[in-house]
Short mmCIF file of C-alpha atoms in Angstrom, two decimals:
data_model
loop_
_atom_site.label_atom_id
_atom_site.label_comp_id
_atom_site.label_asym_id
_atom_site.label_seq_id
_atom_site.Cartn_x
_atom_site.Cartn_y
_atom_site.Cartn_z
CA UNK Z 1 6.31 14.13 -13.13
CA UNK Z 2 4.08 15.99 -10.73
CA UNK Z 3 4.77 16.44 -7.04
CA UNK Z 4 6.30 13.33 -5.49
CA UNK Z 5 3.99 11.44 -3.17
CA UNK Z 6 5.45 7.95 -3.38
CA UNK Z 7 8.37 6.92 -1.18
CA UNK Z 8 8.38 3.14 -0.90
CA UNK Z 9 11.14 1.17 0.88
CA UNK Z 10 13.16 -1.11 -1.44
CA UNK Z 11 11.94 -4.31 0.28
CA UNK Z 12 8.24 -3.38 0.33
CA UNK Z 13 6.23 -5.62 -1.97
CA UNK Z 14 3.59 -4.74 -4.56
CA UNK Z 15 1.10 -7.05 -6.26
CA UNK Z 16 1.80 -7.93 -9.90
CA UNK Z 17 0.30 -10.59 -12.21
CA UNK Z 18 3.49 -12.59 -11.57
CA UNK Z 19 2.90 -12.43 -7.82
CA UNK Z 20 4.24 -10.33 -5.00
CA UNK Z 21 7.48 -8.49 -5.92
CA UNK Z 22 9.72 -6.03 -4.07
CA UNK Z 23 9.77 -2.53 -5.45
CA UNK Z 24 13.54 -2.83 -5.88
CA UNK Z 25 13.06 -5.89 -8.12
CA UNK Z 26 10.84 -3.98 -10.54
CA UNK Z 27 12.93 -0.78 -10.64
CA UNK Z 28 13.73 0.36 -14.16
CA UNK Z 29 10.93 -1.71 -15.67
CA UNK Z 30 7.37 -1.06 -16.70
CA UNK Z 31 5.24 -3.81 -15.16
CA UNK Z 32 1.57 -4.33 -14.34
CA UNK Z 33 0.55 -3.70 -10.75
CA UNK Z 34 -2.74 -4.27 -8.94
CA UNK Z 35 -4.76 -1.10 -8.47
CA UNK Z 36 -8.37 -0.02 -8.05
CA UNK Z 37 -10.53 1.57 -10.73
CA UNK Z 38 -12.70 4.61 -10.04
CA UNK Z 39 -15.71 2.31 -9.64
CA UNK Z 40 -13.91 0.18 -7.02
CA UNK Z 41 -12.94 -2.85 -9.14
CA UNK Z 42 -9.52 -4.46 -8.80
CA UNK Z 43 -7.56 -4.19 -12.03
CA UNK Z 44 -3.98 -4.25 -13.24
CA UNK Z 45 -2.43 -1.17 -14.81
CA UNK Z 46 1.08 -0.37 -15.99
CA UNK Z 47 3.45 0.78 -13.26
CA UNK Z 48 6.33 2.77 -14.71
CA UNK Z 49 9.05 5.25 -13.82
CA UNK Z 50 10.05 3.01 -10.90
CA UNK Z 51 13.27 4.62 -9.75
CA UNK Z 52 15.39 5.01 -6.67
CA UNK Z 53 15.16 8.55 -5.32
CA UNK Z 54 17.16 8.30 -2.08
CA UNK Z 55 19.54 5.97 -0.32
CA UNK Z 56 19.26 4.77 3.27
CA UNK Z 57 16.56 7.11 4.54
CA UNK Z 58 14.53 6.58 7.75
CA UNK Z 59 11.33 4.60 7.24
CA UNK Z 60 8.42 3.51 9.38
CA UNK Z 61 7.24 -0.06 9.83
CA UNK Z 62 3.49 -0.57 9.91
CA UNK Z 63 1.83 -3.72 11.23
CA UNK Z 64 -1.80 -4.41 10.40
CA UNK Z 65 -4.52 -6.35 12.20
CA UNK Z 66 -4.14 -9.09 9.58
CA UNK Z 67 -0.54 -9.61 10.77
CA UNK Z 68 1.06 -8.22 7.62
CA UNK Z 69 3.59 -5.42 7.71
CA UNK Z 70 5.33 -3.04 5.32
CA UNK Z 71 7.82 -0.17 5.37
CA UNK Z 72 7.29 3.31 3.92
CA UNK Z 73 8.89 6.71 4.23
CA UNK Z 74 6.80 9.20 6.22
CA UNK Z 75 5.93 11.16 3.06
CA UNK Z 76 4.30 8.22 1.20
CA UNK Z 77 0.58 8.81 0.75
CA UNK Z 78 -1.73 5.98 1.77
CA UNK Z 79 -5.50 5.89 1.71
CA UNK Z 80 -7.51 5.69 4.90
CA UNK Z 81 -10.97 4.11 4.74
CA UNK Z 82 -13.23 6.23 2.57
CA UNK Z 83 -10.33 7.07 0.19
CA UNK Z 84 -8.96 9.78 2.49
CA UNK Z 85 -5.35 10.63 1.64
CA UNK Z 86 -2.85 10.64 4.51
CA UNK Z 87 0.91 10.75 4.67
CA UNK Z 88 2.29 7.58 6.26
CA UNK Z 89 4.00 9.66 8.94
CA UNK Z 90 0.61 11.01 10.06
CA UNK Z 91 -1.01 7.61 10.59
CA UNK Z 92 -1.76 6.46 14.12
CA UNK Z 93 -2.51 3.07 15.67
CA UNK Z 94 -6.16 2.27 15.08
CA UNK Z 95 -6.42 4.09 11.75
CA UNK Z 96 -8.54 2.14 9.26
CA UNK Z 97 -6.93 1.84 5.81
CA UNK Z 98 -8.41 1.10 2.38
CA UNK Z 99 -7.91 -2.65 1.94
CA UNK Z 100 -7.30 -4.73 -1.13
CA UNK Z 101 -9.82 -7.26 0.13
CA UNK Z 102 -12.25 -7.26 3.02
CA UNK Z 103 -15.78 -8.19 3.94
CA UNK Z 104 -18.21 -5.30 3.43
CA UNK Z 105 -18.64 -2.99 6.43
CA UNK Z 106 -21.18 -4.45 8.84
CA UNK Z 107 -20.83 -8.03 7.60
CA UNK Z 108 -20.77 -10.52 10.50
CA UNK Z 109 -18.36 -13.44 10.16
CA UNK Z 110 -16.41 -15.92 12.26
CA UNK Z 111 -12.63 -15.63 12.54
CA UNK Z 112 -10.18 -18.56 12.58
CA UNK Z 113 -10.76 -19.04 16.31
CA UNK Z 114 -14.55 -19.23 15.82
CA UNK Z 115 -15.24 -15.83 17.38
CA UNK Z 116 -17.94 -13.73 15.81
CA UNK Z 117 -16.67 -10.44 14.35
CA UNK Z 118 -18.18 -7.55 12.44
CA UNK Z 119 -16.22 -6.23 9.48
CA UNK Z 120 -15.25 -2.58 9.39
CA UNK Z 121 -14.66 -2.89 5.63
CA UNK Z 122 -11.08 -1.77 6.22
CA UNK Z 123 -7.83 -2.99 7.73
CA UNK Z 124 -6.60 -1.37 10.95
CA UNK Z 125 -3.07 -0.34 11.85
CA UNK Z 126 -2.06 -2.11 15.10
CA UNK Z 127 1.56 -0.99 15.42
CA UNK Z 128 3.81 1.76 14.08
CA UNK Z 129 7.50 1.73 14.85
CA UNK Z 130 10.80 2.97 13.45
CA UNK Z 131 11.67 0.73 10.51
CA UNK Z 132 15.37 1.47 10.20
CA UNK Z 133 16.75 2.88 6.97
CA UNK Z 134 16.02 1.90 3.38
CA UNK Z 135 16.59 3.01 -0.17
CA UNK Z 136 13.43 4.80 -1.36
CA UNK Z 137 11.65 4.38 -4.67
CA UNK Z 138 9.02 6.37 -6.51
CA UNK Z 139 6.69 5.17 -9.25
CA UNK Z 140 3.77 6.12 -11.47
CA UNK Z 141 0.71 4.04 -12.39
CA UNK Z 142 -1.26 4.55 -15.61
CA UNK Z 143 -4.89 5.72 -15.36
CA UNK Z 144 -5.50 5.19 -11.62
CA UNK Z 145 -2.43 6.74 -9.98
CA UNK Z 146 -2.71 4.18 -7.17
CA UNK Z 147 -1.26 0.78 -6.31
CA UNK Z 148 -1.72 -1.96 -3.74
CA UNK Z 149 1.05 -3.11 -1.47
CA UNK Z 150 1.15 -6.88 -1.01
CA UNK Z 151 0.14 -6.22 2.61
CA UNK Z 152 -3.23 -5.17 1.20
CA UNK Z 153 -3.07 -1.36 1.53
CA UNK Z 154 -3.86 1.14 -1.21
CA UNK Z 155 -1.21 3.82 -1.84
CA UNK Z 156 -0.91 6.82 -4.10
CA UNK Z 157 1.65 6.88 -6.92
CA UNK Z 158 3.35 9.92 -8.40
CA UNK Z 159 1.74 11.76 -11.29
CA UNK Z 160 2.68 10.74 -14.79
#
């Protein structure tokens, strides 16, 4: 494999055709995972080489404006809005991340409380805090080299 860029906490979930599954649960198996094609369509591609690379390493916990959260090691690469690569440890509160689903940028909608909002076409980080320790996993994804966390954030996988 090429340089390692994935470092996902064991309890972090990814989207599969069978539903949301922890990375630990799919370790050692080749399984489809939700990803994004080069033209921006959501597709499933084979996730493979899912293996534990470290035990009980420090991770960060990220909370998003949609209320979802996930844990990653600082070296995991995530995509900021516009498909800009960033290591998780370099993210800051307010950063806009590439979402699995969102209204297009500029779209005006009403939230659950009836307030009018304008979509940024991304999902913002609202909190970053130490996330304790976790076993870390790496993985590869056929064709796209990316995968979605169940929290709705696009991440980079290792090379094949």
